[in-house]
Structures are given as structure tokens and as C-alpha cells.
Amino acid sequence: MMALSSEKTSFQVSRKLFSKNKSIQRAIEAAPVGSTIEIGPGIYKEDIVIDKYIELIGVGDKEKIVIQGIKSSSLTMKNGYAVIRNMTIKQPKENGLDRGMDTVYIENGTLLLESCRIEAGKGPGITIDGATAEPIIRHCEIKSYKNSAILNKGTGNIIFDHCHFSSAAKSSPVIHILEGNPVFKRCSVVGADSKSCGLYIESKGKGKFEECNIYGFDHEAAIYIKGTSPTFNRCKIHDGKHCAIVIRKGKGVFKGCSIFSFEKDAPAIRISNGSSPFFQDCTVRNCKGGGFIFEEDSGGLLDKCNLFGFINQPAIRIFEGANPSVLHTKIHDGNVEGVVSTSDGKGMLRDCELYSFNSHVVAVTNGAQLDVLNCKIYKGNAHGIYFSQKTKGMVQDTQLSEFPNAAAIHVSKAAEPSIYSCQVFDSLKGVQVNEHGRGKFERCVFWDIEKEVWDISESDPDIYLCKEMNKEKGRYELSDSATGDALLLSNPKVSELFEQVEKQVGQWKVKAKMKEVVHYLDYLQDRKRLGIKTVEELHIHALFLGPSDSGKEKMADLYGQMIHAIELVDSSHLVKITPSDLTNSDPFVMEQMIKQRIEEAYGGVLFLDQIHLLAPEQLAHALLPSLYQIVNHLVPETAVIIAGPVEAVQEWLEKFQDLKQHFVNEFIFEEYTPEDMVSLFLEVVKENEYQIHETCMSVLLKEMHHLWNIDDEKSCVERVKEYFKIVQMVQSRRCLKLPKEQRTKEALTMIMPEDLTWKTEKEVQPGDQDWVKELEKVYSKTKKEDTNE
């Protein structure tokens, strides 16, 4: 063992013939803590282990200062703090054989590795392991020929800065993050020689990438995210023949990134298997295989992005129940469609600008549903919006123009969109509806249409209050569309009420049926008013059948107001009677109560909820005689609405055939869907003076699907209200941790995605038995622990 004075803090190691110190490891063992060891050119075949504060500095050309291990990793960092600068570290070999060991293994301590070159063979270039490894790696070039350049299993503070990573492996990614949250700043990840992906980030890993350059991956995705949520800020991901980004069961945040120049074999970004990433201020351009694919119930949010230059595929494709939201985004300049939702895809475009496509700008086909809100859509060689093959969707407050070869809006093959308050101009045709197309057009305005505004064949769309601006004597004048709705044009009150009906959550079949019934009643009323003989009776009574808490009472109120507006009843007031209102044990008092309540309804609407549960004596002595008086017009004209479960009410009516014949209008209410439950939740949020952040929508929809699938007797409304209470609790607990200066009104009322999902040790979820009590226990326990800390 060489004898080094403890007073020396700097000395040299060299492979020269007459050098006193030829072994780096022996120098480390003998050197005092804090020493600097200068290493001259040469190949140092030894296993370097560092367990204290030491500095190893290469002097000269780093390509000629080589450390190569023999039996273990070439460099192992076990403890302490160390600096290694300006040298090459190669894969260890024993008797010339590469046994696949790590070239650099960091298990503990802080290693500053700077301006070095790491070359690996069968093993990883650098492996980081454990919770206490906290390396800082700067200006290094790390390459593995048959494995990953970086294998990260460490969970400490790990930083890579200005590094260059590459690999020629067939199956290993260039950077593999199994665990931990390492930070990469201004790094390059190059795939020129790789047969695998660039970054592979698994469920326990994350990673933060800032201003990195990731490019050249032709065989696998440049970035593959599985079950986790890394962050990418201002990164460039470009030039590959495979995808730029693939996300499965994951999330991920991408801000200010630029994604470009990918070939036609795959989309730039594929989001699948329930993933929900967030892209903001990103540019996706010049990708022949299209921009985004959302599939397999995935979601996500695109905000303030710019998508353009797509040759072979659309900018965005949505399939298989996927439901992304695209906000404040420009989508333009493509050779095919701009946005396609098909095969049960969903989604929303809001405040977007879409233009300059050689095919349809927006296409919704094959059972899909896409909402387009407050957008500008223009400059296309085909249709602006194309709905076909049993599709749905809402298009509202949207401007469509400059479609010289086709109608701005096309609807066909049982498609049924709702088009509200849109402006359509400077196009060959306004709207084309054919091949049994359906849908509703309301309050739309058309001008500068070269041919017909409405091209309708073999179809029956509903058209209300639409206008055409005709150029007369050099100026525009509004006129009603030729297919305008007579009732809505002549009765603004009914038009207003229909708008309120449309705003109710869900129940599309009930809404359509109500319009049909009210229009027909108005038609019969007109015949009666004009003295035309009419054998058919005006059937104003109705059955509202379906599950509880499905909006029946509100719809009954609106129905009453509409039949009052067309003068079928004298008043719009509604009186409700339920079995719970009739609990007096005295039969005489009970009878008088029923009669009094029914008389209060005269001239308006009598809403009978769950009356099939009344005892026979209650029916016989009070209710049935009064109902027969109403249906036989022996009292002021009154509309009776009977509500309750479908089979129970129908079975009950079978016993009273004379009564049943007056209830020909059946409105069948359905249980709310998960999408409806989202709307219900938003209403509860508004009622309680909270706000919900726009990034919450995909997370919220998943939670509503979970609530909806729970098998219990609670209604969807009850589940949503209980869920909101827990969200309030989680949100308030998060806000408790905010500093005083950050507790603004917006912060204290804003619901964020992390408030919507929560887990406990027992994995309690909404709808589980006693779930509220269980979460309150967990909340109290956690709050107590926070207080103790």
C-alpha cells in the first residue's frame, strides 16, 4: 500500500513507467477526505469504489484517460460526495468478456460526474439505485451498445444537465426510468443506432425533462409512458419513422414542446388504454402519419396548441370511447381531414380555429359523438362539419365559411347532431341533410350561400328560428328560413321554454317526445280555434315513467308552462301529491287533504308521484273520483301527470281502464349516463359557488363511470351529491396547506384534478358501503397526524 501524507490534498496518478501512483483505487483508499487526485492519460483496468469525499480529475484528452472495470462495475459510488471530471469510463470486462454489468453504479451519496464519456456494452451505462443516491451528471456523453444508457431505480434528487444519451440496443430503451423522478435539463436523446425507444417510463417512475432534444427513433416511439405521469417542458421531439410519444394507462404533462417531422407509418402521438395527458402551448407539425390518436377510453386535454402540416392522416383521430378535450387550439393545413371522431369516439372542441384541409375539416362517423363549441371552421375543399352513420354531437356558437365545393354542414345516414346559434356563410350550400339524416338546427344564420341554404332529401331534420340574410339593394335583410318552425316563430314564450328543456341534463328521448306532443297539441288547438271539425281529443294528460331522481318533476313543470303558453290550461302552476304527503291516520281528514290538494291544481298541472303506492281506500274515497272529474272535463281544464316506475305504474293503470284511455302520452325517462352525471356534478359545483378547472373533465368522467357502475339502490343524483361532499373535503384539506397569501377566492373555490381522485388504506371509493364515514375517519386521522407534525 502506498504511503500518502494526510496533509496532501492534491496528487497525481499516472500509467507512465516511472510514476509512483499507478492505481486510482489505491490512491482513493489512501487519500484523506477532500483530496483531489489528478489522473493522467492511460487505461486503468480496475474496479473503482468511492465511499468518501474525493475528487478525480482527468488531466489531458479525456478519450485517452480510460477507466475499465474487471469483476464489478467500473465505477461504484457507495457513499459520501465525489467529483469525477474529464475522463472515459468503459464497460467492465473480465478476461476480455463483457458480462453485462453496469459501467457506472450509483447506490448512495452525491456524485458530480462532469465532462465524461461513458461507454457500455451489454450492461447499462449508468445505473442509479436506492433512495439515497443523488448524483449530478453534467456535460457527459453516455452510450450503451446493447443496453440502456441510463437505468434509473433511484428515488433521490437526481439531475442530468447538458448530457448526450444514445444506444444501439435492439430491445432496451436509451433511458429507462423504473422508479424515481430524475430531472433532465438541456439533454439530447438520440436514436440513430437504436432499435428500441428513447425514453421508457414505467408506473413507479416519473421524470422531469426541460429543454431536451429527443430525435431519430425509427423503430419504436421516442417516448413511451406506461402507467405514470412525467413532465416535459419546452422539449423538441422530432425526426422519426415511428411515434413521437406513446402513452398507455398514463398521463404526462407537455408544455411548450415542439413535435415534428415524423413519417407516415404511425401518428406523432398515440394515447390509449385510458390515458389522460395534458398538452399546453405545444406545436405538432409536418407529421405524415397525423398528429394525435386517442383510443381505448383515453382522454386528455390539449390547450393553446398549434397542429398543422399533416399529409396522410388527420391532425386528430378519436376512436373506441376516447373522449379528449381540445381548447384554444389551431388545427390547420392538412391534405385529408382535420379532426375525425369515429367508431364510438367522443370528444370536444372548444374555442378552436380549424382551416385549410383538402377533405372535411371535422368528420364524425360510425356511432361517434363530438361537440364543437365556439369554434371557427373555414377553408375546406369538402364539408366543414360532416356527421354520418348514427352519430351525434352539439355544434354551438360556431362560424363556418369558405366551402366552395360542398355544403358547410353535412348530415346523413341517421346522424342526429344538434346545431345551435351558428353562422354559415360564403359557401356553395348551407346545410345538406340526406339519406335519412336527422338532427336539429336552431337559431342559425346563413348568408352569401351560392346555391340553396337547405338541401334536404329523404330526411326530416328539425329546424327552428333559423334566419337567412338576403342581399337586397346593396344591403342585407334578415328573413325566416323557409323551413322555420311555425310554433316557435309565432310564440316566443314556447321557444324560450324549449330552450330550458334543452338545458336539462340528459333525457334526449323525453325532450324529443315533448316537442312532438306540444307541436301536435298546438296543431289541434289551431284547428279547434279555426272551427275545423276535429274528432281527435286533445290529450293533455301524460305518464312520466322511469327511475327516481331522473328530472321528472322539472320536466313536468316545463310541460305545464308550455301547454299554458298555447292556451290549453289557464295557469302554469304545478301541485304535487305523493304518498308521503298523505300520512294522517284519520280517513276523513285524509280524504279532505286529497280533495283540497287536487282543487288547488285546477286550471294548472296536477303531478301525482308514486300514487300506485297509495292504499286502495285512499284511492277509492278521494283520488279516483277527483281524477275522473278532471278527465271528463267536469272541472276547470287541468293536466294530470302520473309519475313513477315504468312497470309499476303501467300495472296500476291496467286496473282502471276508463282512466288509462286518457293517458296516451308516455314519456319514458332513463337512468342518467356517466356523461349526464358529469353535467349533474357541474350543476352541484355551481350551486355551491365552486369552480372546476378545465383540466378536470377527463378525470371527472372516469370517476362518474365508476359511480355509475356501482350496484346499489341509490340514484345517480344521490351518488353525485355524496361524491361532491367528499370532493369538498379533499379540496379543503389541500387548501389548508396553502400559505395565507395564496388563499385567494379563486384558489379556495377551485376544484383541481387531484381533488377528484383519492384513495385510502382500505381503497374506499364512492358508492362503497359507509364510504362517507370511512373517508371522514381517514380525513380526521390524517389531519391529526398533520397537526402533530
PDB file of C-alpha atoms in Angstrom, residues 425-584:
ATOM      1  CA  PHE A 425     -71.626  31.906 -44.978  1.00  0.00           C
ATOM      2  CA  ASP A 426     -69.597  32.141 -48.166  1.00  0.00           C
ATOM      3  CA  SER A 427     -70.161  28.519 -49.186  1.00  0.00           C
ATOM      4  CA  LEU A 428     -71.712  26.509 -52.016  1.00  0.00           C
ATOM      5  CA  LYS A 429     -74.578  25.316 -49.790  1.00  0.00           C
ATOM      6  CA  GLY A 430     -75.530  25.921 -46.197  1.00  0.00           C
ATOM      7  CA  VAL A 431     -76.755  22.561 -44.896  1.00  0.00           C
ATOM      8  CA  GLN A 432     -77.101  19.232 -46.660  1.00  0.00           C
ATOM      9  CA  VAL A 433     -79.249  16.551 -44.999  1.00  0.00           C
ATOM     10  CA  ASN A 434     -79.833  13.330 -46.945  1.00  0.00           C
ATOM     11  CA  GLU A 435     -80.037   9.533 -46.660  1.00  0.00           C
ATOM     12  CA  HIS A 436     -82.325   9.660 -43.609  1.00  0.00           C
ATOM     13  CA  GLY A 437     -80.301  12.244 -41.765  1.00  0.00           C
ATOM     14  CA  ARG A 438     -81.859  13.799 -38.692  1.00  0.00           C
ATOM     15  CA  GLY A 439     -80.805  16.430 -36.235  1.00  0.00           C
ATOM     16  CA  LYS A 440     -81.894  19.812 -35.035  1.00  0.00           C
ATOM     17  CA  PHE A 441     -80.959  23.263 -36.303  1.00  0.00           C
ATOM     18  CA  GLU A 442     -81.891  26.198 -34.102  1.00  0.00           C
ATOM     19  CA  ARG A 443     -81.189  29.945 -34.303  1.00  0.00           C
ATOM     20  CA  CYS A 444     -78.633  29.622 -37.081  1.00  0.00           C
ATOM     21  CA  VAL A 445     -77.942  32.431 -39.572  1.00  0.00           C
ATOM     22  CA  PHE A 446     -76.889  31.990 -43.223  1.00  0.00           C
ATOM     23  CA  TRP A 447     -75.595  34.449 -45.820  1.00  0.00           C
ATOM     24  CA  ASP A 448     -73.666  34.515 -49.080  1.00  0.00           C
ATOM     25  CA  ILE A 449     -74.695  30.957 -49.934  1.00  0.00           C
ATOM     26  CA  GLU A 450     -74.192  30.325 -53.667  1.00  0.00           C
ATOM     27  CA  LYS A 451     -76.913  27.698 -54.074  1.00  0.00           C
ATOM     28  CA  GLU A 452     -79.614  26.604 -51.634  1.00  0.00           C
ATOM     29  CA  VAL A 453     -79.320  27.126 -47.892  1.00  0.00           C
ATOM     30  CA  TRP A 454     -81.151  23.871 -47.169  1.00  0.00           C
ATOM     31  CA  ASP A 455     -80.510  20.802 -49.347  1.00  0.00           C
ATOM     32  CA  ILE A 456     -82.789  18.194 -47.745  1.00  0.00           C
ATOM     33  CA  SER A 457     -83.759  14.858 -49.305  1.00  0.00           C
ATOM     34  CA  GLU A 458     -85.201  11.703 -47.732  1.00  0.00           C
ATOM     35  CA  SER A 459     -84.649  13.264 -44.327  1.00  0.00           C
ATOM     36  CA  ASP A 460     -86.586  15.078 -41.640  1.00  0.00           C
ATOM     37  CA  PRO A 461     -84.439  17.456 -39.535  1.00  0.00           C
ATOM     38  CA  ASP A 462     -85.995  19.841 -37.013  1.00  0.00           C
ATOM     39  CA  ILE A 463     -85.365  23.474 -37.931  1.00  0.00           C
ATOM     40  CA  TYR A 464     -86.283  26.269 -35.503  1.00  0.00           C
ATOM     41  CA  LEU A 465     -85.816  30.044 -35.745  1.00  0.00           C
ATOM     42  CA  CYS A 466     -83.119  29.938 -38.406  1.00  0.00           C
ATOM     43  CA  LYS A 467     -82.527  33.057 -40.498  1.00  0.00           C
ATOM     44  CA  GLU A 468     -81.256  33.868 -43.965  1.00  0.00           C
ATOM     45  CA  MET A 469     -79.572  37.193 -44.716  1.00  0.00           C
ATOM     46  CA  ASN A 470     -80.559  38.134 -48.255  1.00  0.00           C
ATOM     47  CA  LYS A 471     -78.764  40.893 -50.096  1.00  0.00           C
ATOM     48  CA  GLU A 472     -81.382  43.323 -51.333  1.00  0.00           C
ATOM     49  CA  LYS A 473     -80.470  46.644 -52.931  1.00  0.00           C
ATOM     50  CA  GLY A 474     -76.929  46.535 -51.652  1.00  0.00           C
ATOM     51  CA  ARG A 475     -77.743  45.659 -48.050  1.00  0.00           C
ATOM     52  CA  TYR A 476     -78.572  42.546 -46.083  1.00  0.00           C
ATOM     53  CA  GLU A 477     -82.057  41.844 -44.754  1.00  0.00           C
ATOM     54  CA  LEU A 478     -82.961  39.016 -42.396  1.00  0.00           C
ATOM     55  CA  SER A 479     -85.740  36.627 -43.355  1.00  0.00           C
ATOM     56  CA  ASP A 480     -87.052  33.499 -41.700  1.00  0.00           C
ATOM     57  CA  SER A 481     -85.727  30.262 -43.105  1.00  0.00           C
ATOM     58  CA  ALA A 482     -88.274  28.622 -45.393  1.00  0.00           C
ATOM     59  CA  THR A 483     -88.354  25.550 -43.173  1.00  0.00           C
ATOM     60  CA  GLY A 484     -88.692  27.517 -39.926  1.00  0.00           C
ATOM     61  CA  ASP A 485     -90.846  26.164 -37.102  1.00  0.00           C
ATOM     62  CA  ALA A 486     -94.267  27.834 -37.117  1.00  0.00           C
ATOM     63  CA  LEU A 487     -94.948  27.392 -33.404  1.00  0.00           C
ATOM     64  CA  LEU A 488     -91.595  28.733 -32.258  1.00  0.00           C
ATOM     65  CA  LEU A 489     -91.711  31.625 -34.715  1.00  0.00           C
ATOM     66  CA  SER A 490     -95.175  32.666 -33.582  1.00  0.00           C
ATOM     67  CA  ASN A 491     -94.811  32.042 -29.842  1.00  0.00           C
ATOM     68  CA  PRO A 492     -91.529  33.287 -28.308  1.00  0.00           C
ATOM     69  CA  LYS A 493     -92.600  32.008 -24.874  1.00  0.00           C
ATOM     70  CA  VAL A 494     -92.755  28.427 -26.138  1.00  0.00           C
ATOM     71  CA  SER A 495     -89.409  28.908 -27.870  1.00  0.00           C
ATOM     72  CA  GLU A 496     -87.914  30.079 -24.575  1.00  0.00           C
ATOM     73  CA  LEU A 497     -89.390  27.093 -22.742  1.00  0.00           C
ATOM     74  CA  PHE A 498     -87.976  24.679 -25.308  1.00  0.00           C
ATOM     75  CA  GLU A 499     -84.560  26.212 -24.694  1.00  0.00           C
ATOM     76  CA  GLN A 500     -84.996  25.472 -20.986  1.00  0.00           C
ATOM     77  CA  VAL A 501     -85.981  21.896 -21.822  1.00  0.00           C
ATOM     78  CA  GLU A 502     -82.796  21.500 -23.852  1.00  0.00           C
ATOM     79  CA  LYS A 503     -80.721  22.713 -20.928  1.00  0.00           C
ATOM     80  CA  GLN A 504     -81.960  19.908 -18.670  1.00  0.00           C
ATOM     81  CA  VAL A 505     -79.470  17.120 -18.114  1.00  0.00           C
ATOM     82  CA  GLY A 506     -79.818  14.082 -20.386  1.00  0.00           C
ATOM     83  CA  GLN A 507     -83.216  12.587 -21.297  1.00  0.00           C
ATOM     84  CA  TRP A 508     -82.910  13.177 -25.051  1.00  0.00           C
ATOM     85  CA  LYS A 509     -85.849  10.884 -25.845  1.00  0.00           C
ATOM     86  CA  VAL A 510     -88.102  12.768 -23.432  1.00  0.00           C
ATOM     87  CA  LYS A 511     -87.081  16.113 -24.959  1.00  0.00           C
ATOM     88  CA  ALA A 512     -87.859  14.888 -28.476  1.00  0.00           C
ATOM     89  CA  LYS A 513     -91.164  13.406 -27.378  1.00  0.00           C
ATOM     90  CA  MET A 514     -92.163  16.604 -25.580  1.00  0.00           C
ATOM     91  CA  LYS A 515     -91.562  18.687 -28.701  1.00  0.00           C
ATOM     92  CA  GLU A 516     -93.594  16.238 -30.740  1.00  0.00           C
ATOM     93  CA  VAL A 517     -96.505  16.274 -28.275  1.00  0.00           C
ATOM     94  CA  VAL A 518     -96.579  20.050 -27.770  1.00  0.00           C
ATOM     95  CA  HIS A 519     -96.403  20.717 -31.508  1.00  0.00           C
ATOM     96  CA  TYR A 520     -99.273  18.299 -32.150  1.00  0.00           C
ATOM     97  CA  LEU A 521    -101.382  19.770 -29.355  1.00  0.00           C
ATOM     98  CA  ASP A 522    -100.775  23.243 -30.809  1.00  0.00           C
ATOM     99  CA  TYR A 523    -101.863  21.974 -34.229  1.00  0.00           C
ATOM    100  CA  LEU A 524    -105.104  20.547 -32.799  1.00  0.00           C
ATOM    101  CA  GLN A 525    -105.677  23.748 -30.863  1.00  0.00           C
ATOM    102  CA  ASP A 526    -105.351  25.761 -34.092  1.00  0.00           C
ATOM    103  CA  ARG A 527    -107.926  23.536 -35.812  1.00  0.00           C
ATOM    104  CA  LYS A 528    -110.272  23.975 -32.872  1.00  0.00           C
ATOM    105  CA  ARG A 529    -109.720  27.747 -32.867  1.00  0.00           C
ATOM    106  CA  LEU A 530    -110.497  27.966 -36.608  1.00  0.00           C
ATOM    107  CA  GLY A 531    -113.660  25.901 -36.221  1.00  0.00           C
ATOM    108  CA  ILE A 532    -112.365  22.920 -38.198  1.00  0.00           C
ATOM    109  CA  LYS A 533    -114.054  19.693 -37.214  1.00  0.00           C
ATOM    110  CA  THR A 534    -111.692  17.580 -35.159  1.00  0.00           C
ATOM    111  CA  VAL A 535    -112.689  14.119 -33.953  1.00  0.00           C
ATOM    112  CA  GLU A 536    -109.467  13.581 -32.021  1.00  0.00           C
ATOM    113  CA  GLU A 537    -109.486  14.650 -28.383  1.00  0.00           C
ATOM    114  CA  LEU A 538    -106.813  16.988 -27.028  1.00  0.00           C
ATOM    115  CA  HIS A 539    -104.813  14.616 -24.798  1.00  0.00           C
ATOM    116  CA  ILE A 540    -103.009  16.885 -22.384  1.00  0.00           C
ATOM    117  CA  HIS A 541    -102.559  14.252 -19.651  1.00  0.00           C
ATOM    118  CA  ALA A 542     -99.271  12.291 -19.517  1.00  0.00           C
ATOM    119  CA  LEU A 543     -97.308   9.497 -17.909  1.00  0.00           C
ATOM    120  CA  PHE A 544     -93.773  10.335 -16.771  1.00  0.00           C
ATOM    121  CA  LEU A 545     -92.243   6.906 -16.239  1.00  0.00           C
ATOM    122  CA  GLY A 546     -88.771   5.873 -15.152  1.00  0.00           C
ATOM    123  CA  PRO A 547     -86.349   5.777 -12.213  1.00  0.00           C
ATOM    124  CA  SER A 548     -86.493   8.256  -9.361  1.00  0.00           C
ATOM    125  CA  ASP A 549     -84.336  11.387  -9.421  1.00  0.00           C
ATOM    126  CA  SER A 550     -84.292  11.495 -13.216  1.00  0.00           C
ATOM    127  CA  GLY A 551     -85.710  15.009 -13.693  1.00  0.00           C
ATOM    128  CA  LYS A 552     -89.394  14.142 -13.996  1.00  0.00           C
ATOM    129  CA  GLU A 553     -90.744  16.932 -11.774  1.00  0.00           C
ATOM    130  CA  LYS A 554     -88.776  19.695 -13.547  1.00  0.00           C
ATOM    131  CA  MET A 555     -89.862  18.396 -16.941  1.00  0.00           C
ATOM    132  CA  ALA A 556     -93.472  18.284 -15.713  1.00  0.00           C
ATOM    133  CA  ASP A 557     -93.226  21.914 -14.664  1.00  0.00           C
ATOM    134  CA  LEU A 558     -91.893  22.936 -18.105  1.00  0.00           C
ATOM    135  CA  TYR A 559     -94.559  20.847 -19.831  1.00  0.00           C
ATOM    136  CA  GLY A 560     -97.240  22.651 -17.799  1.00  0.00           C
ATOM    137  CA  GLN A 561     -95.817  26.029 -18.744  1.00  0.00           C
ATOM    138  CA  MET A 562     -95.822  25.088 -22.441  1.00  0.00           C
ATOM    139  CA  ILE A 563     -99.430  23.887 -22.564  1.00  0.00           C
ATOM    140  CA  HIS A 564    -100.354  27.069 -20.696  1.00  0.00           C
ATOM    141  CA  ALA A 565     -98.463  29.114 -23.325  1.00  0.00           C
ATOM    142  CA  ILE A 566    -100.561  27.527 -26.102  1.00  0.00           C
ATOM    143  CA  GLU A 567    -103.724  28.190 -24.038  1.00  0.00           C
ATOM    144  CA  LEU A 568    -104.708  24.617 -23.176  1.00  0.00           C
ATOM    145  CA  VAL A 569    -104.837  25.363 -19.428  1.00  0.00           C
ATOM    146  CA  ASP A 570    -105.489  28.629 -17.596  1.00  0.00           C
ATOM    147  CA  SER A 571    -102.450  28.523 -15.340  1.00  0.00           C
ATOM    148  CA  SER A 572     -98.935  27.100 -15.319  1.00  0.00           C
ATOM    149  CA  HIS A 573     -98.818  26.337 -11.599  1.00  0.00           C
ATOM    150  CA  LEU A 574     -97.999  22.757 -10.561  1.00  0.00           C
ATOM    151  CA  VAL A 575     -99.344  20.922  -7.497  1.00  0.00           C
ATOM    152  CA  LYS A 576     -97.525  17.760  -6.420  1.00  0.00           C
ATOM    153  CA  ILE A 577     -99.041  14.888  -4.432  1.00  0.00           C
ATOM    154  CA  THR A 578     -97.027  11.922  -3.135  1.00  0.00           C
ATOM    155  CA  PRO A 579     -97.924   9.136  -0.676  1.00  0.00           C
ATOM    156  CA  SER A 580     -95.619  10.727   1.903  1.00  0.00           C
ATOM    157  CA  ASP A 581     -97.877  13.812   1.917  1.00  0.00           C
ATOM    158  CA  LEU A 582    -100.844  11.674   2.990  1.00  0.00           C
ATOM    159  CA  THR A 583     -99.886  10.260   6.373  1.00  0.00           C
ATOM    160  CA  ASN A 584    -102.834  11.255   8.566  1.00  0.00           C
TER     161      ASN A 584
END
